[in-house]
Coordinates of C-alpha atoms and ligand atoms in Angstrom, one line a residue:
M90 CA 0.0 0.0 0.0
A91 CA 1.3 3.4 -0.9
Y92 CA 2.3 5.8 1.9
S93 CA 2.2 9.5 1.2
P94 CA 3.2 11.7 4.2
G95 CA 0.7 14.5 4.7
L96 CA -1.6 12.6 2.1
E97 CA 0.2 14.6 -0.6
G98 CA -1.2 13.6 -4.0
V99 CA -3.9 11.3 -2.5
V100 CA -7.3 11.7 -4.3
V101 CA -10.1 11.7 -1.7
K102 CA -13.1 12.2 -3.9
E103 CA -14.3 13.2 -7.3
S104 CA -15.5 16.7 -7.4
E105 CA -17.2 19.3 -9.6
I106 CA -16.7 22.2 -7.2
C107 CA -13.2 23.6 -7.7
L108 CA -10.4 23.1 -10.2
I109 CA -6.9 24.4 -9.4
D110 CA -5.0 24.6 -12.7
V111 CA -1.5 25.1 -11.5
E112 CA 0.1 24.9 -14.9
N113 CA -2.0 27.9 -16.2
S114 CA -2.2 29.6 -12.9
K115 CA -6.0 29.5 -12.8
I116 CA -8.7 28.6 -10.3
Y117 CA -12.2 27.7 -11.3
Y118 CA -15.3 27.6 -9.1
R119 CA -17.8 25.2 -10.9
G120 CA -16.1 26.0 -14.2
Y121 CA -16.0 29.8 -13.7
D122 CA -12.7 31.6 -13.6
L123 CA -12.2 32.9 -10.0
E124 CA -10.5 36.1 -11.3
E125 CA -13.7 37.0 -13.1
L126 CA -15.9 36.0 -10.2
A127 CA -13.8 38.2 -7.9
E128 CA -14.2 41.1 -10.2
K129 CA -17.9 40.8 -11.0
S130 CA -19.7 38.7 -8.4
T131 CA -20.5 39.0 -4.7
F132 CA -19.9 36.5 -1.9
E133 CA -23.6 35.4 -1.9
E134 CA -23.4 34.8 -5.7
A135 CA -20.2 32.7 -5.3
A136 CA -21.6 30.8 -2.3
Y137 CA -24.8 30.0 -4.3
L138 CA -22.7 28.8 -7.2
L139 CA -20.6 26.6 -5.0
I140 CA -23.4 25.1 -3.0
Y141 CA -26.2 24.8 -5.7
G142 CA -23.8 24.2 -8.6
R143 CA -24.9 27.1 -10.9
L144 CA -25.1 30.9 -10.9
P145 CA -28.4 32.2 -9.4
K146 CA -30.9 34.1 -11.4
A147 CA -31.6 37.6 -10.0
S148 CA -34.7 36.5 -8.2
E149 CA -32.9 33.5 -6.7
L150 CA -30.1 35.6 -5.5
A151 CA -32.5 38.1 -3.9
E152 CA -34.3 35.2 -2.1
F153 CA -30.9 33.7 -1.0
K154 CA -29.8 37.0 0.5
R155 CA -33.2 37.4 2.2
L156 CA -32.9 33.9 3.7
L157 CA -29.4 34.5 5.0
A158 CA -30.4 37.9 6.5
S159 CA -33.3 36.2 8.3
M160 CA -31.0 33.6 9.9
R161 CA -28.1 35.9 10.9
R162 CA -29.0 36.2 14.6
P163 CA -28.2 32.8 16.1
P164 CA -30.5 31.1 18.7
D165 CA -30.6 32.9 22.1
H166 CA -28.6 30.2 23.9
V167 CA -25.7 30.7 21.5
I168 CA -25.7 34.5 22.3
S169 CA -25.8 33.6 26.1
I170 CA -22.8 31.3 25.6
M171 CA -20.9 34.1 23.8
R172 CA -21.8 36.5 26.7
S173 CA -20.5 34.1 29.3
A174 CA -17.2 33.3 27.5
P175 CA -14.0 34.8 29.1
R176 CA -13.1 38.1 27.4
S177 CA -9.7 36.7 26.6
A178 CA -11.1 33.9 24.4
E179 CA -9.7 33.7 20.9
P180 CA -12.4 34.8 18.4
I181 CA -11.9 31.6 16.3
D182 CA -12.6 29.5 19.5
V183 CA -15.7 31.5 20.2
L184 CA -16.9 31.0 16.7
R185 CA -16.2 27.2 16.8
T186 CA -18.0 26.9 20.1
A187 CA -21.0 28.9 18.8
V188 CA -21.3 26.8 15.7
S189 CA -21.1 23.6 17.8
A190 CA -23.8 25.1 20.1
M191 CA -26.1 25.7 17.2
A192 CA -26.8 22.0 17.2
L193 CA -28.1 22.0 20.8
G194 CA -31.8 21.5 21.2
E195 CA -32.4 20.7 17.5
D196 CA -33.7 17.3 16.4
L197 CA -30.8 16.1 14.2
S198 CA -32.3 12.8 13.2
D199 CA -33.1 14.0 9.7
R200 CA -29.8 13.7 7.7
S201 CA -31.4 14.4 4.3
R202 CA -29.7 16.8 1.9
E203 CA -32.4 19.5 2.6
A204 CA -32.0 19.3 6.4
E205 CA -28.2 19.4 6.2
L206 CA -28.3 22.3 3.7
R207 CA -30.6 24.2 6.0
R208 CA -28.2 23.7 8.9
G209 CA -25.2 24.7 6.7
L210 CA -26.9 27.9 5.6
A211 CA -27.9 28.7 9.2
V212 CA -24.2 28.5 10.2
M213 CA -23.1 30.5 7.2
A214 CA -25.7 33.2 7.9
A215 CA -24.7 33.4 11.6
M216 CA -21.0 33.5 11.3
P217 CA -20.5 37.3 10.7
Y218 CA -22.9 37.9 13.6
V219 CA -21.0 35.7 16.0
A220 CA -17.5 36.9 14.9
A221 CA -18.2 40.6 14.9
N222 CA -20.4 40.7 17.9
W223 CA -17.9 38.7 19.9
D224 CA -15.5 41.6 19.3
R225 CA -18.1 43.9 20.7
I226 CA -18.8 41.7 23.7
R227 CA -15.2 41.5 24.6
R228 CA -15.0 45.3 24.4
G229 CA -17.9 45.6 26.9
L230 CA -20.4 46.6 24.2
D231 CA -23.8 45.0 23.6
V232 CA -24.6 42.9 20.5
V233 CA -26.1 44.6 17.5
D234 CA -27.9 43.3 14.4
P235 CA -28.1 46.1 11.8
P236 CA -29.7 45.8 8.4
A237 CA -27.2 45.2 5.6
D238 CA -27.3 44.2 2.0
G239 CA -25.0 41.2 2.3
Q240 CA -22.6 39.3 4.6
A241 CA -19.6 41.5 3.9
E242 CA -21.4 44.8 4.6
Y243 CA -23.0 43.3 7.7
F244 CA -19.7 42.1 9.2
L245 CA -18.0 45.5 8.7
K246 CA -21.0 47.4 10.1
V247 CA -21.3 45.2 13.3
L248 CA -17.5 45.2 13.8
R249 CA -16.8 48.8 13.4
G250 CA -20.1 50.6 13.9
G251 CA -21.0 53.3 11.3
E252 CA -21.0 53.0 7.6
P253 CA -18.0 51.4 5.7
T254 CA -17.0 53.0 2.4
P255 CA -18.1 51.4 -0.8
L256 CA -14.5 50.4 -1.5
Q257 CA -14.3 48.7 1.9
I258 CA -17.5 46.8 1.4
R259 CA -16.3 45.7 -2.1
A260 CA -12.9 44.7 -0.7
M261 CA -14.5 42.5 2.0
D262 CA -16.8 41.0 -0.6
V263 CA -13.8 40.2 -2.9
M264 CA -11.9 38.7 0.0
M265 CA -14.9 36.5 0.8
V266 CA -15.3 35.4 -2.8
V267 CA -11.6 34.6 -3.0
Y268 CA -11.5 32.7 0.3
A269 CA -14.8 30.8 -0.3
E270 CA -13.3 27.7 -1.7
H271 CA -10.0 26.0 -2.5
S272 CA -10.4 22.4 -3.4
M273 CA -9.4 19.6 -1.0
N274 CA -7.6 21.7 1.7
N275 CA -7.2 20.4 5.3
S276 CA -10.5 22.0 6.7
S277 CA -12.6 20.8 3.7
F278 CA -11.1 17.3 4.1
T279 CA -11.9 17.4 7.8
A280 CA -15.5 18.5 7.2
V281 CA -15.9 15.7 4.6
S282 CA -14.2 13.1 6.8
V283 CA -16.6 13.9 9.7
A284 CA -19.7 14.0 7.4
S285 CA -18.7 10.6 6.0
T286 CA -19.6 9.0 9.3
L287 CA -23.1 10.4 8.9
S288 CA -22.5 12.8 11.7
D289 CA -24.4 16.1 11.2
M290 CA -23.6 19.3 9.4
Y291 CA -23.0 21.3 12.6
A292 CA -20.4 18.6 13.7
A293 CA -18.7 18.7 10.3
L294 CA -18.5 22.5 10.3
T295 CA -17.3 22.6 13.9
A296 CA -14.5 20.2 13.0
A297 CA -13.6 22.3 9.9
L298 CA -13.2 25.4 12.1
A299 CA -10.9 23.5 14.4
S300 CA -8.8 22.5 11.4
L301 CA -8.7 26.0 9.9
K302 CA -7.3 27.5 13.2
G303 CA -3.9 25.9 12.8
P304 CA -1.0 28.2 11.7
L305 CA -0.1 25.9 8.8
H306 CA -3.6 26.5 7.4
G307 CA -5.9 29.5 8.1
G308 CA -4.0 30.6 11.2
A309 CA -1.3 31.9 8.8
N310 CA -3.4 35.0 8.1
V311 CA -3.1 36.0 11.7
D312 CA 0.6 35.2 11.9
A313 CA 1.2 37.1 8.7
A314 CA -0.6 40.2 10.1
R315 CA 1.5 40.0 13.2
M316 CA 4.7 39.7 11.1
I317 CA 3.8 42.8 9.0
E318 CA 3.0 44.7 12.2
E319 CA 6.3 43.6 13.8
I320 CA 8.3 44.5 10.7
G321 CA 6.7 48.0 10.6
S322 CA 8.4 49.4 7.5
P323 CA 9.7 48.1 4.2
E324 CA 13.4 48.9 5.0
R325 CA 13.3 46.4 7.9
V326 CA 12.1 43.5 5.8
E327 CA 15.4 42.1 4.7
R328 CA 16.9 42.0 8.3
W329 CA 13.7 40.5 9.7
V330 CA 13.5 37.7 7.0
D331 CA 17.3 36.9 7.3
S332 CA 17.0 36.6 11.0
A333 CA 13.8 34.5 10.8
L334 CA 15.3 32.1 8.3
A335 CA 18.6 31.9 10.2
S336 CA 16.6 30.7 13.3
G337 CA 14.8 28.1 11.3
R338 CA 11.4 29.9 11.4
R339 CA 8.9 29.6 8.6
I340 CA 7.7 32.9 7.1
P341 CA 3.9 33.0 7.4
G342 CA 2.0 33.8 4.2
F343 CA 4.6 31.9 2.2
G344 CA 4.7 28.3 0.9
H345 CA 1.9 26.0 -0.3
R346 CA 1.4 22.3 -0.8
I347 CA -0.1 22.9 -4.3
Y348 CA 1.8 26.0 -5.6
K349 CA 5.4 24.8 -5.8
R350 CA 6.2 26.0 -9.3
G351 CA 4.8 29.5 -9.2
P352 CA 2.7 31.8 -7.1
D353 CA -0.9 31.3 -6.1
P354 CA -3.2 32.7 -8.9
R355 CA -5.3 34.5 -6.3
L356 CA -2.4 36.7 -5.4
K357 CA -2.8 39.1 -8.4
V358 CA -6.4 40.0 -7.4
L359 CA -5.5 40.5 -3.7
R360 CA -2.3 42.6 -4.4
R361 CA -4.4 45.0 -6.5
L362 CA -7.0 45.2 -3.9
A363 CA -4.5 45.9 -1.1
E364 CA -2.9 48.6 -3.2
A365 CA -6.3 50.3 -3.8
L366 CA -7.0 50.2 0.0
A367 CA -3.6 51.6 0.8
K368 CA -4.3 54.5 -1.5
E369 CA -7.7 55.2 0.1
S370 CA -6.3 55.0 3.6
G371 CA -3.4 57.3 3.0
D372 CA -1.1 54.8 4.9
S373 CA 0.7 52.6 2.4
R374 CA 3.2 51.1 4.9
P375 CA 1.5 47.7 5.5
Y376 CA 1.1 47.2 1.7
E377 CA 4.7 48.2 1.0
V378 CA 5.9 45.8 3.7
A379 CA 4.0 43.0 2.0
R380 CA 5.3 43.9 -1.4
R381 CA 8.9 44.0 -0.2
L382 CA 8.4 40.7 1.7
E383 CA 7.0 39.1 -1.5
E384 CA 10.0 40.3 -3.5
Y385 CA 12.7 39.5 -0.9
V386 CA 11.4 36.0 0.1
H387 CA 11.0 35.2 -3.6
S388 CA 14.6 36.0 -4.2
K389 CA 15.6 33.8 -1.2
L390 CA 13.2 30.8 -1.5
S391 CA 11.6 30.6 -4.9
G392 CA 14.3 28.1 -5.9
K393 CA 12.9 25.8 -3.2
G394 CA 9.3 26.2 -4.6
I395 CA 8.2 28.7 -1.9
F396 CA 6.1 31.7 -3.1
A397 CA 3.7 34.1 -1.4
N398 CA 0.3 32.7 -0.6
T399 CA -3.1 34.4 -0.2
D400 CA -2.7 34.9 3.5
L401 CA 0.1 37.5 2.9
Y402 CA -2.2 40.1 1.2
A403 CA -5.3 38.9 3.0
S404 CA -3.8 40.0 6.2
V405 CA -3.0 43.5 4.7
I406 CA -6.5 43.8 3.3
F407 CA -8.1 42.9 6.7
K408 CA -5.8 45.5 8.4
Y409 CA -7.0 48.2 6.0
L410 CA -10.6 47.1 6.7
G411 CA -10.0 47.7 10.5
L412 CA -10.2 44.1 11.7
P413 CA -8.4 43.4 14.9
T414 CA -5.7 40.9 14.0
D415 CA -7.3 37.9 15.6
L416 CA -10.6 38.5 13.6
N417 CA -8.7 37.6 10.4
L418 CA -9.4 33.9 11.1
P419 CA -13.1 34.1 11.6
A420 CA -13.3 36.4 8.5
F421 CA -11.6 33.5 6.6
A422 CA -14.0 31.0 8.1
M423 CA -17.2 32.9 7.3
S424 CA -16.1 32.8 3.7
R425 CA -14.7 29.2 3.5
V426 CA -17.9 27.8 5.0
A427 CA -19.4 28.0 1.6
G428 CA -16.9 25.6 0.3
W429 CA -17.2 23.3 3.3
I430 CA -21.0 23.0 2.8
A431 CA -20.6 22.3 -0.9
H432 CA -18.0 19.6 -0.2
V433 CA -20.1 17.9 2.5
L434 CA -23.2 17.9 0.3
E435 CA -21.3 16.6 -2.7
Y436 CA -19.6 13.8 -0.7
R437 CA -22.8 12.8 1.0
A438 CA -24.5 12.3 -2.4
R439 CA -22.2 9.3 -2.9
N440 CA -21.1 8.7 0.7
R441 CA -18.6 6.2 1.8
L442 CA -17.0 6.1 5.2
I443 CA -13.6 7.7 5.2
R444 CA -11.3 5.2 6.9
P445 CA -7.7 5.2 5.8
T446 CA -5.1 2.9 7.1
E447 CA -1.6 3.2 8.4
K448 CA 1.7 1.3 8.3
Y449 CA 2.6 -0.2 11.6
V450 CA 6.3 0.2 12.3
G451 CA 6.5 -0.7 16.0
P452 CA 7.6 -3.9 17.7
V453 CA 5.5 -7.1 18.2
G454 CA 5.6 -10.1 20.6
L455 CA 7.0 -8.2 23.6
R456 CA 6.9 -10.1 26.9
Y457 CA 4.4 -8.8 29.4
I458 CA 6.2 -8.1 32.7
P459 CA 4.1 -8.0 35.8
L460 CA 3.8 -4.5 37.4
A461 CA 5.8 -5.4 40.5
E462 CA 8.7 -6.6 38.4
R463 CA 9.0 -3.6 36.1
R464 CA 12.2 -1.5 36.5
Ligands
CMC5 N1 9.1 29.7 5.2 C1 10.3 29.1 5.1 N2 10.5 27.9 4.7 C2 9.4 27.2 4.3 C3 8.1 27.7 4.3 C4 8.0 29.1 4.8 N3 6.8 29.7 4.8 N4 7.3 26.8 3.9 C5 8.0 25.7 3.6 N5 9.2 25.9 3.9 C6 10.3 24.9 3.7 C7 10.3 23.9 4.8 O1 11.0 24.3 5.9 C8 10.9 22.7 4.0 O2 12.3 22.9 4.0 P1 13.3 21.7 4.1 O3 13.0 20.8 2.9 O4 14.7 22.3 4.0 O5 13.0 21.0 5.4 C9 10.4 22.9 2.6 O6 10.1 24.2 2.5 C10 9.2 22.1 2.3 O7 8.2 22.3 3.4 P2 7.0 21.3 3.7 O8 6.5 21.6 5.1 O9 7.4 19.9 3.4 O10 6.0 21.7 2.6 P3 4.5 21.5 2.7 O11 3.9 21.4 1.3 O12 4.1 20.4 3.6 O13 4.0 22.9 3.4 C11 2.9 24.7 4.2 C12 3.1 23.7 3.0 C13 1.8 25.7 3.8 C14 2.5 24.0 5.5 C15 4.3 25.5 4.4 O14 4.7 26.1 3.3 C16 4.2 26.5 5.6 O15 4.4 26.1 6.8 N6 4.0 27.8 5.3 C17 3.9 28.8 6.3 C18 2.4 28.9 6.9 C19 1.4 29.3 5.9 O16 1.6 30.4 5.2 N7 0.3 28.6 5.7 C20 -0.8 28.9 4.9 C21 -0.8 28.2 3.6 S1 -2.1 28.6 2.6 C22 -2.9 27.2 2.4 C23 -4.0 26.9 3.4 O17 -4.5 27.7 4.1 O18 -4.4 25.7 3.3

């Protein structure tokens, strides 16, 4: 039996959701070029496409947005749990706990596609409420639930109060489109793996959130933001990178299991967006630090197949949007949830329990020594 460390190159399922064409530096959601979707669509449109398999008609999109808006406020017991959490709790942990708690009190015996889809959409709708209101709760403010046109605008309104600019809303929407899906990454695999046991959608999404948190996966967008803050200005990039590499540290926002021959295709879109936000804000330093990092790390590590990944510029964009650094991860999660739901539903349609194997390399036939005789 073949052994592939990190399951590199192992095909887990057949899928019609996302194609990563590394050779041509393209990503397709259900056949549509992600670059075009990022330019022309919204998160709700992309999420509909990923989950239902086709672009919505205008009336369907309006209905979908109405449905999400009607489900944003999670059940009262979830809000009570948020209120009782220690103020020091990590936002991603609060989000994971809230999603898990959404299952409480619901009859979960119906595992039909319709029931699981409804649960998935309830989680997707509630995520911006939970993430942004958690930030308010920990600052001693009460929860709010303002009207908003879509998930991106809603998140920014709750988080910052007041009205975000059109560019800020558009930037958040683009981030959410770009982060919504990326083939069989660790969190999508985790969601599918849990769903394959016929556990419920809440359980699958809770597990996916636990996976996303790790610094080798989604957590890199928090670490990248901290790195950019710590570096502070572009002239300090080289010294910082040299010293990090000399001490054997990995540079967050760089490297990818899939993109070893060239940069992530999403980078172009995000670089442009970060630049536009830098101009609007009047403070170009975070953007320039990221640019310089990209160039310098490229000169040092591209020979090893290490290029910038999306988390580098995502962290800059989120900074310009005013997110506290640790909200970067929930912002990623409330986008990727669309992909998780799509993968769970797709796998369930032809479900087979995921149960890999391992190669035992330990000893056999050891003699059992009674406890009193062990030294
Ligand atoms: N900085 C410095 N060296 C690196 C980096 C990095 N960011 N990434 C990989 N390397 C080196 C690594 O040390 C190893 O070197 P050597 O062969 O000398 O031991 C070599 O490159 C191969 O690394 P690997 O861990 O075998 O590669 P992988 O395909 O398993 O790792 C990765 C992919 C994303 C875990 C890794 O690149 C990494 O840790 N990056 C930093 C964290 C990060 O930005 N993660 C977000 C990735 S975006 C994808 C997602 O969210 O799913």
